[in-house]
Every structure is written in structure tokens, then in C-alpha cells.
PDB file of C-alpha atoms in Angstrom:
ATOM      1  CA  MET V   1     174.939 110.993 105.735  1.00 48.00           C
ATOM      2  CA  ALA V   2     174.227 111.281 109.976  1.00 49.00           C
ATOM      3  CA  SER V   3     170.233 111.312 111.030  1.00 49.00           C
ATOM      4  CA  ASN V   4     169.218 113.408 114.444  1.00 52.00           C
ATOM      5  CA  ASP V   5     170.386 111.053 116.075  1.00 53.00           C
ATOM      6  CA  GLY V   6     173.970 111.010 115.315  1.00 57.00           C
ATOM      7  CA  HIS V   7     173.727 107.387 113.159  1.00 55.00           C
ATOM      8  CA  PRO V   8     173.593 106.736 108.804  1.00 56.00           C
ATOM      9  CA  ALA V   9     170.675 108.283 107.364  1.00 57.00           C
ATOM     10  CA  LYS V  10     168.774 105.218 105.685  1.00 62.00           C
ATOM     11  CA  PRO V  11     169.157 106.037 102.433  1.00 60.00           C
ATOM     12  CA  PRO V  12     166.041 106.672 100.303  1.00 62.00           C
ATOM     13  CA  SER V  13     164.426 103.407  98.360  1.00 66.00           C
ATOM     14  CA  SER V  14     164.045 103.868  94.105  1.00 63.00           C
ATOM     15  CA  HIS V  15     161.058 104.862  94.533  1.00 62.00           C
ATOM     16  CA  GLU V  16     161.610 107.151  97.217  1.00 61.00           C
ATOM     17  CA  GLN V  17     164.326 109.229  94.529  1.00 61.00           C
ATOM     18  CA  LEU V  18     161.477 108.210  91.378  1.00 56.00           C
ATOM     19  CA  ALA V  19     158.901 110.259  93.195  1.00 56.00           C
ATOM     20  CA  SER V  20     160.965 112.738  94.853  1.00 59.00           C
ATOM     21  CA  ASN V  21     162.342 113.675  90.981  1.00 58.00           C
ATOM     22  CA  LEU V  22     158.546 113.461  89.029  1.00 54.00           C
ATOM     23  CA  PRO V  23     157.895 118.111  88.366  1.00 50.00           C
ATOM     24  CA  LYS V  24     154.053 117.698  90.572  1.00 48.00           C
ATOM     25  CA  GLU V  25     152.143 121.178  91.346  1.00 48.00           C
ATOM     26  CA  ASP V  26     149.449 119.798  93.586  1.00 52.00           C
ATOM     27  CA  HIS V  27     150.472 118.213  97.152  1.00 53.00           C
ATOM     28  CA  ASP V  28     149.688 114.636  96.026  1.00 70.00           C
ATOM     29  CA  VAL V  29     149.663 113.798  92.239  1.00 74.00           C
ATOM     30  CA  ALA V  30     152.486 114.461  89.535  1.00 75.00           C
ATOM     31  CA  GLY V  31     151.870 117.152  86.572  1.00 76.00           C
ATOM     32  CA  GLN V  32     151.096 120.508  86.457  1.00 73.00           C
ATOM     33  CA  GLY V  33     147.270 121.765  87.341  1.00 78.00           C
ATOM     34  CA  THR V  34     144.546 121.210  85.031  1.00 75.00           C
ATOM     35  CA  SER V  35     144.536 124.450  82.095  1.00 82.00           C
ATOM     36  CA  ILE V  36     141.626 126.052  80.996  1.00 83.00           C
ATOM     37  CA  THR V  37     141.823 124.714  77.622  1.00 80.00           C
ATOM     38  CA  SER V  38     141.666 121.008  78.797  1.00 72.00           C
ATOM     39  CA  LYS V  39     139.373 121.941  81.110  1.00 74.00           C
ATOM     40  CA  LEU V  40     137.056 123.331  78.088  1.00 72.00           C
ATOM     41  CA  LEU V  41     137.722 120.121  75.739  1.00 70.00           C
ATOM     42  CA  ASN V  42     136.782 117.812  79.189  1.00 71.00           C
ATOM     43  CA  MET V  43     133.039 119.404  79.698  1.00 77.00           C
ATOM     44  CA  GLY V  44     132.817 119.185  75.458  1.00 74.00           C
ATOM     45  CA  MET V  45     134.051 115.433  75.835  1.00 71.00           C
ATOM     46  CA  SER V  46     132.127 114.689  79.108  1.00 72.00           C
ATOM     47  CA  ALA V  47     128.543 116.652  76.779  1.00 77.00           C
ATOM     48  CA  THR V  48     128.786 113.763  74.183  1.00 76.00           C
ATOM     49  CA  GLU V  49     131.011 110.807  74.346  1.00 84.00           C
ATOM     50  CA  ASN V  50     129.021 107.614  75.547  1.00 85.00           C
ATOM     51  CA  PHE V  51     130.384 106.797  79.143  1.00 87.00           C
ATOM     52  CA  ALA V  52     127.551 103.146  79.688  1.00 92.00           C
ATOM     53  CA  PRO V  53     130.371 101.208  81.203  1.00 92.00           C
ATOM     54  CA  LEU V  54     130.266 103.989  84.294  1.00 92.00           C
ATOM     55  CA  LYS V  55     126.981 104.070  84.388  1.00 93.00           C
ATOM     56  CA  LYS V  56     125.959 100.841  85.315  1.00 94.00           C
ATOM     57  CA  VAL V  57     128.228 102.291  89.083  1.00 95.00           C
ATOM     58  CA  CYS V  58     124.698 102.167  91.480  1.00 94.00           C
ATOM     59  CA  GLN V  59     126.850 101.661  94.621  1.00 95.00           C
ATOM     60  CA  HIS V  60     129.373 103.611  96.345  1.00 96.00           C
ATOM     61  CA  VAL V  61     130.667 101.821  99.652  1.00 95.00           C
ATOM     62  CA  CYS V  62     133.880 102.304 101.667  1.00 94.00           C
ATOM     63  CA  ALA V  63     136.378  99.746 103.406  1.00 94.00           C
ATOM     64  CA  PHE V  64     139.797  99.966 104.900  1.00 95.00           C
ATOM     65  CA  HIS V  65     142.494  97.105 102.799  1.00 97.00           C
ATOM     66  CA  PHE V  66     145.822  95.506 103.483  1.00 98.00           C
ATOM     67  CA  TYR V  67     148.382  95.006 101.551  1.00 98.00           C
ATOM     68  CA  ALA V  68     148.590  91.267 101.525  1.00 98.00           C
ATOM     69  CA  HIS V  69     152.244  91.136 102.484  1.00 96.00           C
ATOM     70  CA  ASP V  70     152.026  94.287 104.558  1.00 97.00           C
ATOM     71  CA  MET V  71     149.008  94.195 107.551  1.00 97.00           C
ATOM     72  CA  THR V  72     150.691  97.436 108.624  1.00 97.00           C
ATOM     73  CA  ARG V  73     150.354  99.644 105.332  1.00 98.00           C
ATOM     74  CA  GLN V  74     146.024 100.322 105.838  1.00 98.00           C
ATOM     75  CA  VAL V  75     144.590 101.901 103.422  1.00 98.00           C
ATOM     76  CA  GLU V  76     141.363 103.203 103.099  1.00 97.00           C
ATOM     77  CA  ALA V  77     138.902 102.789  99.627  1.00 97.00           C
ATOM     78  CA  HIS V  78     135.913 103.745  98.481  1.00 98.00           C
ATOM     79  CA  HIS V  79     134.077 101.037  96.294  1.00 98.00           C
ATOM     80  CA  TYR V  80     132.494 102.406  93.125  1.00 98.00           C
ATOM     81  CA  CYS V  81     130.735  98.503  91.986  1.00 98.00           C
ATOM     82  CA  SER V  82     128.369  97.968  89.262  1.00 97.00           C
ATOM     83  CA  HIS V  83     126.252  94.312  88.731  1.00 96.00           C
ATOM     84  CA  ARG V  84     127.879  91.969  85.947  1.00 95.00           C
ATOM     85  CA  SER V  85     125.232  89.954  87.805  1.00 96.00           C
ATOM     86  CA  GLU V  86     124.065  88.778  90.966  1.00 95.00           C
ATOM     87  CA  GLU V  87     126.563  86.615  91.894  1.00 97.00           C
ATOM     88  CA  MET V  88     129.469  89.232  91.014  1.00 98.00           C
ATOM     89  CA  ARG V  89     130.063  92.892  91.103  1.00 98.00           C
ATOM     90  CA  GLN V  90     133.158  94.280  89.888  1.00 98.00           C
ATOM     91  CA  CYS V  91     134.804  98.235  91.070  1.00 98.00           C
ATOM     92  CA  VAL V  92     137.085 100.461  90.946  1.00 98.00           C
ATOM     93  CA  ILE V  93     138.685 102.238  93.829  1.00 99.00           C
ATOM     94  CA  TYR V  94     139.281 105.165  94.719  1.00 98.00           C
ATOM     95  CA  ASP V  95     141.268 106.700  97.914  1.00 97.00           C
ATOM     96  CA  SER V  96     138.321 109.545  99.333  1.00 96.00           C
ATOM     97  CA  ASP V  97     134.874 110.115  97.648  1.00 97.00           C
ATOM     98  CA  ALA V  98     136.381 114.271  96.698  1.00 95.00           C
ATOM     99  CA  PRO V  99     136.132 114.766  93.448  1.00 92.00           C
ATOM    100  CA  GLY V 100     139.773 114.769  93.078  1.00 92.00           C
ATOM    101  CA  ALA V 101     139.780 111.448  93.801  1.00 96.00           C
ATOM    102  CA  ARG V 102     142.990 109.239  92.731  1.00 97.00           C
ATOM    103  CA  LEU V 103     141.797 106.172  91.249  1.00 98.00           C
ATOM    104  CA  ILE V 104     143.677 103.201  93.811  1.00 99.00           C
ATOM    105  CA  GLY V 105     142.650 100.294  91.842  1.00 99.00           C
ATOM    106  CA  ILE V 106     139.742  97.584  91.257  1.00 99.00           C
ATOM    107  CA  GLU V 107     138.213  94.769  92.847  1.00 99.00           C
ATOM    108  CA  TYR V 108     135.893  92.124  91.714  1.00 99.00           C
ATOM    109  CA  ILE V 109     133.233  90.649  93.975  1.00 98.00           C
ATOM    110  CA  ILE V 110     131.829  87.279  93.571  1.00 98.00           C
ATOM    111  CA  SER V 111     129.060  84.478  95.203  1.00 98.00           C
ATOM    112  CA  ARG V 112     130.476  82.273  97.945  1.00 97.00           C
ATOM    113  CA  ARG V 113     129.575  79.882  95.194  1.00 98.00           C
ATOM    114  CA  LEU V 114     131.726  80.735  92.896  1.00 98.00           C
ATOM    115  CA  PHE V 115     134.242  81.001  95.176  1.00 98.00           C
ATOM    116  CA  GLU V 116     134.371  77.666  96.186  1.00 98.00           C
ATOM    117  CA  ALA V 117     134.001  77.010  92.228  1.00 98.00           C
ATOM    118  CA  LEU V 118     137.502  78.704  91.271  1.00 98.00           C
ATOM    119  CA  PRO V 119     140.768  76.369  91.907  1.00 98.00           C
ATOM    120  CA  PRO V 120     143.467  76.308  94.596  1.00 96.00           C
ATOM    121  CA  GLU V 121     145.799  78.115  92.922  1.00 96.00           C
ATOM    122  CA  GLU V 122     143.417  81.427  92.484  1.00 98.00           C
ATOM    123  CA  LYS V 123     142.039  81.026  95.915  1.00 98.00           C
ATOM    124  CA  LYS V 124     144.737  82.202  97.092  1.00 96.00           C
ATOM    125  CA  PHE V 125     143.910  85.857  95.662  1.00 98.00           C
ATOM    126  CA  TRP V 126     140.891  86.040  97.000  1.00 98.00           C
ATOM    127  CA  HIS V 127     139.357  87.574 101.193  1.00 97.00           C
ATOM    128  CA  SER V 128     136.180  87.335 102.794  1.00 95.00           C
ATOM    129  CA  HIS V 129     134.094  90.094 103.647  1.00 92.00           C
ATOM    130  CA  ASN V 130     131.843  88.183 106.539  1.00 88.00           C
ATOM    131  CA  TYR V 131     134.423  90.741 109.497  1.00 83.00           C
ATOM    132  CA  GLU V 132     134.047  93.722 106.896  1.00 70.00           C
ATOM    133  CA  ALA V 133     129.637  94.005 107.237  1.00 64.00           C
ATOM    134  CA  ARG V 134     129.227  92.929 110.561  1.00 53.00           C
ATOM    135  CA  LEU V 135     130.738  95.611 113.111  1.00 47.00           C
ATOM    136  CA  GLN V 136     132.773  94.814 115.339  1.00 43.00           C
ATOM    137  CA  PRO V 137     131.989  92.898 118.699  1.00 40.00           C
ATOM    138  CA  SER V 138     132.478  93.306 121.823  1.00 34.00           C
ATOM    139  CA  LEU V 139     134.306  90.436 123.921  1.00 36.00           C
ATOM    140  CA  ALA V 140     131.461  89.525 125.027  1.00 34.00           C
ATOM    141  CA  ILE V 141     129.339  89.340 122.309  1.00 36.00           C
ATOM    142  CA  ARG V 142     132.320  87.319 120.130  1.00 40.00           C
ATOM    143  CA  GLU V 143     132.268  84.687 122.535  1.00 39.00           C
ATOM    144  CA  LYS V 144     128.516  83.470 121.842  1.00 37.00           C
ATOM    145  CA  LEU V 145     129.592  83.174 118.711  1.00 40.00           C
ATOM    146  CA  ALA V 146     129.776  79.864 117.146  1.00 38.00           C
ATOM    147  CA  HIS V 147     132.022  81.286 114.131  1.00 41.00           C
ATOM    148  CA  PRO V 148     135.133  83.766 113.544  1.00 41.00           C
ATOM    149  CA  THR V 149     133.907  87.662 112.302  1.00 47.00           C
ATOM    150  CA  HIS V 150     135.378  88.726 109.907  1.00 52.00           C
ATOM    151  CA  GLU V 151     135.124  92.265 107.114  1.00 56.00           C
ATOM    152  CA  VAL V 152     131.825  92.558 106.712  1.00 64.00           C
ATOM    153  CA  MET V 153     131.236  91.846 110.653  1.00 67.00           C
ATOM    154  CA  SER V 154     132.843  94.280 111.961  1.00 73.00           C
ATOM    155  CA  GLY V 155     131.519  97.434 110.251  1.00 72.00           C
ATOM    156  CA  GLN V 156     134.527  98.016 108.833  1.00 81.00           C
ATOM    157  CA  LEU V 157     132.303  98.625 105.372  1.00 84.00           C
ATOM    158  CA  PHE V 158     129.252 100.267 105.345  1.00 87.00           C
ATOM    159  CA  ALA V 159     127.490 102.796 102.177  1.00 91.00           C
ATOM    160  CA  PRO V 160     128.068 105.995 102.796  1.00 92.00           C
ATOM    161  CA  GLY V 161     123.943 107.890 102.458  1.00 91.00           C
ATOM    162  CA  VAL V 162     122.630 105.297 102.508  1.00 92.00           C
ATOM    163  CA  PRO V 163     120.020 104.768 105.019  1.00 90.00           C
ATOM    164  CA  VAL V 164     120.908 101.875 107.884  1.00 88.00           C
ATOM    165  CA  THR V 165     117.831  99.896 106.723  1.00 90.00           C
ATOM    166  CA  ALA V 166     118.747  99.776 103.104  1.00 93.00           C
ATOM    167  CA  GLU V 167     123.106  99.215 103.873  1.00 92.00           C
ATOM    168  CA  ASN V 168     122.202  96.606 105.640  1.00 91.00           C
ATOM    169  CA  MET V 169     120.195  94.078 103.274  1.00 92.00           C
ATOM    170  CA  GLU V 170     122.958  95.316 100.811  1.00 92.00           C
ATOM    171  CA  MET V 171     125.199  94.163 103.465  1.00 91.00           C
ATOM    172  CA  GLN V 172     123.423  90.231 104.609  1.00 93.00           C
ATOM    173  CA  LYS V 173     124.409  90.313 100.294  1.00 93.00           C
ATOM    174  CA  LEU V 174     127.283  90.615 100.791  1.00 93.00           C
ATOM    175  CA  VAL V 175     128.659  88.750 103.391  1.00 92.00           C
ATOM    176  CA  ASP V 176     128.888  86.071 102.802  1.00 94.00           C
ATOM    177  CA  THR V 177     130.917  87.201  99.266  1.00 96.00           C
ATOM    178  CA  TYR V 178     134.868  87.148  98.187  1.00 97.00           C
ATOM    179  CA  GLY V 179     136.908  89.329  96.261  1.00 98.00           C
ATOM    180  CA  LYS V 180     140.088  89.783  94.890  1.00 99.00           C
ATOM    181  CA  THR V 181     141.464  93.063  95.212  1.00 99.00           C
ATOM    182  CA  TRP V 182     144.503  94.828  93.122  1.00 99.00           C
ATOM    183  CA  HIS V 183     146.111  98.168  94.157  1.00 99.00           C
ATOM    184  CA  THR V 184     147.917 100.259  91.814  1.00 98.00           C
ATOM    185  CA  TRP V 185     148.550 103.187  93.660  1.00 98.00           C
ATOM    186  CA  GLN V 186     150.360 102.571  96.453  1.00 98.00           C
ATOM    187  CA  VAL V 187     148.979 106.826  97.808  1.00 97.00           C
ATOM    188  CA  ASP V 188     150.085 104.810 101.530  1.00 97.00           C
ATOM    189  CA  ARG V 189     153.637 105.810 100.457  1.00 96.00           C
ATOM    190  CA  GLY V 190     153.250 109.222  98.956  1.00 95.00           C
ATOM    191  CA  ASP V 191     153.695 107.827  95.460  1.00 96.00           C
ATOM    192  CA  PRO V 192     152.758 111.673  93.291  1.00 94.00           C
ATOM    193  CA  LEU V 193     151.970 108.227  90.368  1.00 96.00           C
ATOM    194  CA  PRO V 194     151.120 104.793  89.950  1.00 97.00           C
ATOM    195  CA  LEU V 195     154.309 103.485  90.694  1.00 96.00           C
ATOM    196  CA  GLY V 196     155.536  99.350  90.215  1.00 96.00           C
ATOM    197  CA  PRO V 197     153.655  97.211  89.479  1.00 97.00           C
ATOM    198  CA  ALA V 198     149.934  95.955  91.069  1.00 98.00           C
ATOM    199  CA  GLN V 199     149.725  95.862  94.486  1.00 98.00           C
ATOM    200  CA  LEU V 200     147.229  91.971  95.827  1.00 99.00           C
ATOM    201  CA  MET V 201     145.407  93.946  98.499  1.00 98.00           C
ATOM    202  CA  MET V 202     143.433  91.841 101.472  1.00 97.00           C
ATOM    203  CA  ALA V 203     140.528  92.198 103.851  1.00 95.00           C
ATOM    204  CA  PHE V 204     140.918  92.159 107.889  1.00 93.00           C
ATOM    205  CA  THR V 205     139.265  89.771 110.197  1.00 91.00           C
ATOM    206  CA  ASP V 206     139.101  90.513 113.356  1.00 89.00           C
ATOM    207  CA  ASP V 207     139.220  92.141 115.973  1.00 88.00           C
ATOM    208  CA  GLY V 208     142.598  94.265 116.711  1.00 90.00           C
ATOM    209  CA  GLN V 209     143.636  93.982 113.326  1.00 94.00           C
ATOM    210  CA  LEU V 210     142.209  97.645 111.586  1.00 93.00           C
ATOM    211  CA  ARG V 211     144.499 100.588 113.460  1.00 94.00           C
ATOM    212  CA  GLU V 212     141.466 102.716 115.702  1.00 93.00           C
ATOM    213  CA  ASP V 213     142.474 105.710 114.082  1.00 95.00           C
ATOM    214  CA  LEU V 214     141.864 104.939 110.955  1.00 96.00           C
ATOM    215  CA  VAL V 215     137.913 104.070 112.016  1.00 93.00           C
ATOM    216  CA  ALA V 216     137.772 107.231 114.144  1.00 94.00           C
ATOM    217  CA  ASP V 217     139.059 109.579 111.133  1.00 96.00           C
ATOM    218  CA  ARG V 218     136.830 107.778 108.573  1.00 94.00           C
ATOM    219  CA  ASP V 219     134.043 108.288 111.470  1.00 93.00           C
ATOM    220  CA  ARG V 220     135.025 112.187 112.299  1.00 95.00           C
ATOM    221  CA  ARG V 221     134.035 113.060 108.187  1.00 96.00           C
ATOM    222  CA  TYR V 222     130.854 110.725 107.913  1.00 94.00           C
ATOM    223  CA  GLY V 223     129.326 112.071 111.404  1.00 92.00           C
ATOM    224  CA  LYS V 224     129.414 108.064 111.346  1.00 88.00           C
ATOM    225  CA  ASN V 225     128.619 105.349 115.441  1.00 85.00           C
ATOM    226  CA  SER V 226     130.646 102.531 114.644  1.00 82.00           C
ATOM    227  CA  ALA V 227     130.202 101.290 118.294  1.00 81.00           C
ATOM    228  CA  GLU V 228     126.485 102.165 117.762  1.00 84.00           C
ATOM    229  CA  LEU V 229     126.923 100.443 113.772  1.00 82.00           C
ATOM    230  CA  ARG V 230     128.153  97.501 115.123  1.00 82.00           C
ATOM    231  CA  GLU V 231     125.120  96.583 117.542  1.00 84.00           C
ATOM    232  CA  ILE V 232     122.699  97.834 114.911  1.00 86.00           C
ATOM    233  CA  ARG V 233     124.753  95.268 112.821  1.00 86.00           C
ATOM    234  CA  GLN V 234     124.907  91.639 115.384  1.00 86.00           C
ATOM    235  CA  LYS V 235     121.257  92.310 115.767  1.00 88.00           C
ATOM    236  CA  LYS V 236     120.227  92.645 111.629  1.00 90.00           C
ATOM    237  CA  VAL V 237     122.565  91.027 110.148  1.00 90.00           C
ATOM    238  CA  THR V 238     123.148  87.421 109.608  1.00 90.00           C
ATOM    239  CA  PRO V 239     126.728  86.201 108.833  1.00 88.00           C
ATOM    240  CA  PRO V 240     127.392  82.585 107.619  1.00 90.00           C
ATOM    241  CA  GLU V 241     128.746  79.404 110.003  1.00 88.00           C
ATOM    242  CA  SER V 242     132.014  79.598 107.789  1.00 91.00           C
ATOM    243  CA  VAL V 243     134.592  81.364 105.759  1.00 93.00           C
ATOM    244  CA  ALA V 244     135.085  79.039 102.857  1.00 95.00           C
ATOM    245  CA  GLU V 245     138.473  77.807 102.808  1.00 95.00           C
ATOM    246  CA  GLY V 246     141.193  78.848 100.675  1.00 95.00           C
ATOM    247  CA  ALA V 247     139.967  82.762 101.076  1.00 96.00           C
ATOM    248  CA  ASN V 248     142.899  84.579 103.745  1.00 96.00           C
ATOM    249  CA  HIS V 249     145.340  82.958 102.267  1.00 95.00           C
ATOM    250  CA  TRP V 250     147.629  85.229 104.695  1.00 95.00           C
ATOM    251  CA  GLN V 251     146.405  82.905 107.729  1.00 92.00           C
ATOM    252  CA  GLN V 252     147.097  79.741 105.741  1.00 87.00           C
ATOM    253  CA  THR V 253     150.663  79.842 105.277  1.00 79.00           C
ATOM    254  CA  ALA V 254     153.171  78.779 107.500  1.00 74.00           C
ATOM    255  CA  LEU V 255     155.889  80.732 108.539  1.00 79.00           C
ATOM    256  CA  GLY V 256     154.826  83.757 108.706  1.00 85.00           C
ATOM    257  CA  GLN V 257     154.683  84.123 105.015  1.00 92.00           C
ATOM    258  CA  ALA V 258     151.637  86.017 102.265  1.00 95.00           C
ATOM    259  CA  TRP V 259     151.468  86.280  98.208  1.00 95.00           C
ATOM    260  CA  GLN V 260     152.555  89.074  96.178  1.00 97.00           C
ATOM    261  CA  THR V 261     152.968  90.197  93.246  1.00 95.00           C
ATOM    262  CA  THR V 262     156.777  91.063  91.754  1.00 92.00           C
ATOM    263  CA  MET V 263     158.213  91.126  88.115  1.00 94.00           C
ATOM    264  CA  GLU V 264     159.303  88.148  85.845  1.00 94.00           C
ATOM    265  CA  LEU V 265     161.165  89.312  82.548  1.00 96.00           C
ATOM    266  CA  LEU V 266     159.654  86.596  79.709  1.00 97.00           C
ATOM    267  CA  LYS V 267     160.637  85.443  76.704  1.00 97.00           C
ATOM    268  CA  PHE V 268     158.836  87.731  74.444  1.00 98.00           C
ATOM    269  CA  LYS V 269     155.942  86.560  71.765  1.00 97.00           C
ATOM    270  CA  LYS V 270     155.331  88.012  68.242  1.00 95.00           C
TER     271      LYS V 270
END
């Protein structure tokens, strides 16, 4: 088989073959639509069951992640978080904030103090949040900074619907935290089901990494102006002097390599 340009067509990957064979009625999710019976059962159960862990969710923040080994694959991520303690949050991640959003992953967020206590082998799973919370500064502003910019400082991370003053207070808490993120559903490649092993994700650490069209699209949907938000964050959020050693492993490994998950066949115990 040849492509339109006359060259041999690239054979579909294993996940593409699997995805194409899955029956689906919804445009992006495998399986039949939810039946009336299921909807009625869901309504009844939701009125009688206890969802205590979910009721602890008290925060929604939106950011962007990239696959730890591939920065070209960038995903919008909506975090719904609860606080386990003052120094730890746990978040479920969806691909949007719509009622039909897909659950695509989880993230654990911890303080710098807890991160620095981790062994070196564990630290490679974690990323910093500095740049996200404080919008990407202009070159002139960056030249004045004595420290690098990271996730929080870029303003890529924001809380939909939260007043700016309250949001800045929350960003100040997040600016020196560290996240461990796994995505279980690779929606960016069109998978109709969660296929393959969970993927380690990272956060952006500098200007020019995140696609501008993704930010522009989110700004349009939420009525945000990232340029204005950036300037506010520069004035209201104070970043740490440095990023803790061991975070953002992809910036530290040699030969352009990065850590990612693979399956390993192990001896079964019983």
C-alpha cells in the first residue's frame, strides 16, 4: 500500500490497530452509550451511597503536562484535588471539566521539605511546579530574575472560576511544591480506552516549551488573558530561590534520555 506521496504507507502501530477494532458509539470512548436503565440505577445509587473520599475534593486547577520522554506530546490536565495534609495533596486528573470528561490520570503533590527527604532514585519521578504557577515572564523580566522560571511562575497553572486574589494565595502555596504524575489514558493519540502501561508525565520549566496554540485555546474557552495573568503573578507570587536537586530528571540525564515506564515479566508468587 502506498501513501498519497507515493511512498509506502506506515503500518499502524499496535495501539492504533487495537483502537480501530474496539466498538464505539461515542466519538472518543469505546462501548455503547449509557442505557436508560443504567442511568436510573446510577441516580438511585448516587442518592444512597457514601462518596466520602470524593467529597474531600476542594480544588480544581488546570495545567499542561508532557510525556516524560516526549515533550512534543502535550496534554491539558484538569486536577481535582483534596488535601491529605498541609504538605500533601492528591489529585485525580481529567481531560476537561465537562460532565463527560475522561479520567486520564493522577498526581500527588508534596512540599519541598518532603521532596528533599526522598531517596535519589525516587526523585526522578517528580517535577517542580515553580514555572507553572507564575506565568511565563517576558525576556526582560526573566533577565532580572536571579532564579530560573518554572511551572507555577508561568501561569500555565490556574484555578478556573477562582478570584485572582484567592488564586494568587493558592499559587504561593504551590510554587515550591513537587508533583508525581501518571497518565493512564493517552487521549492525545485518540485512544478510545486506557491502553498500555501508565505513563510518567512532567511539567514545563521554561518559555518556548508549551505550544502557544494550546494556551490560546484555553484562554478563549475560559475568557482568560495569559499575558495579563503573567504580569499579576510576577508581582504577587514569590518563587523559591532554586529548584530542589533531583526534580525534572529529563533536564539532567545524559545523551538526551529520559525515564519512562515499560512492562517487565517477573516471577509470580503465590
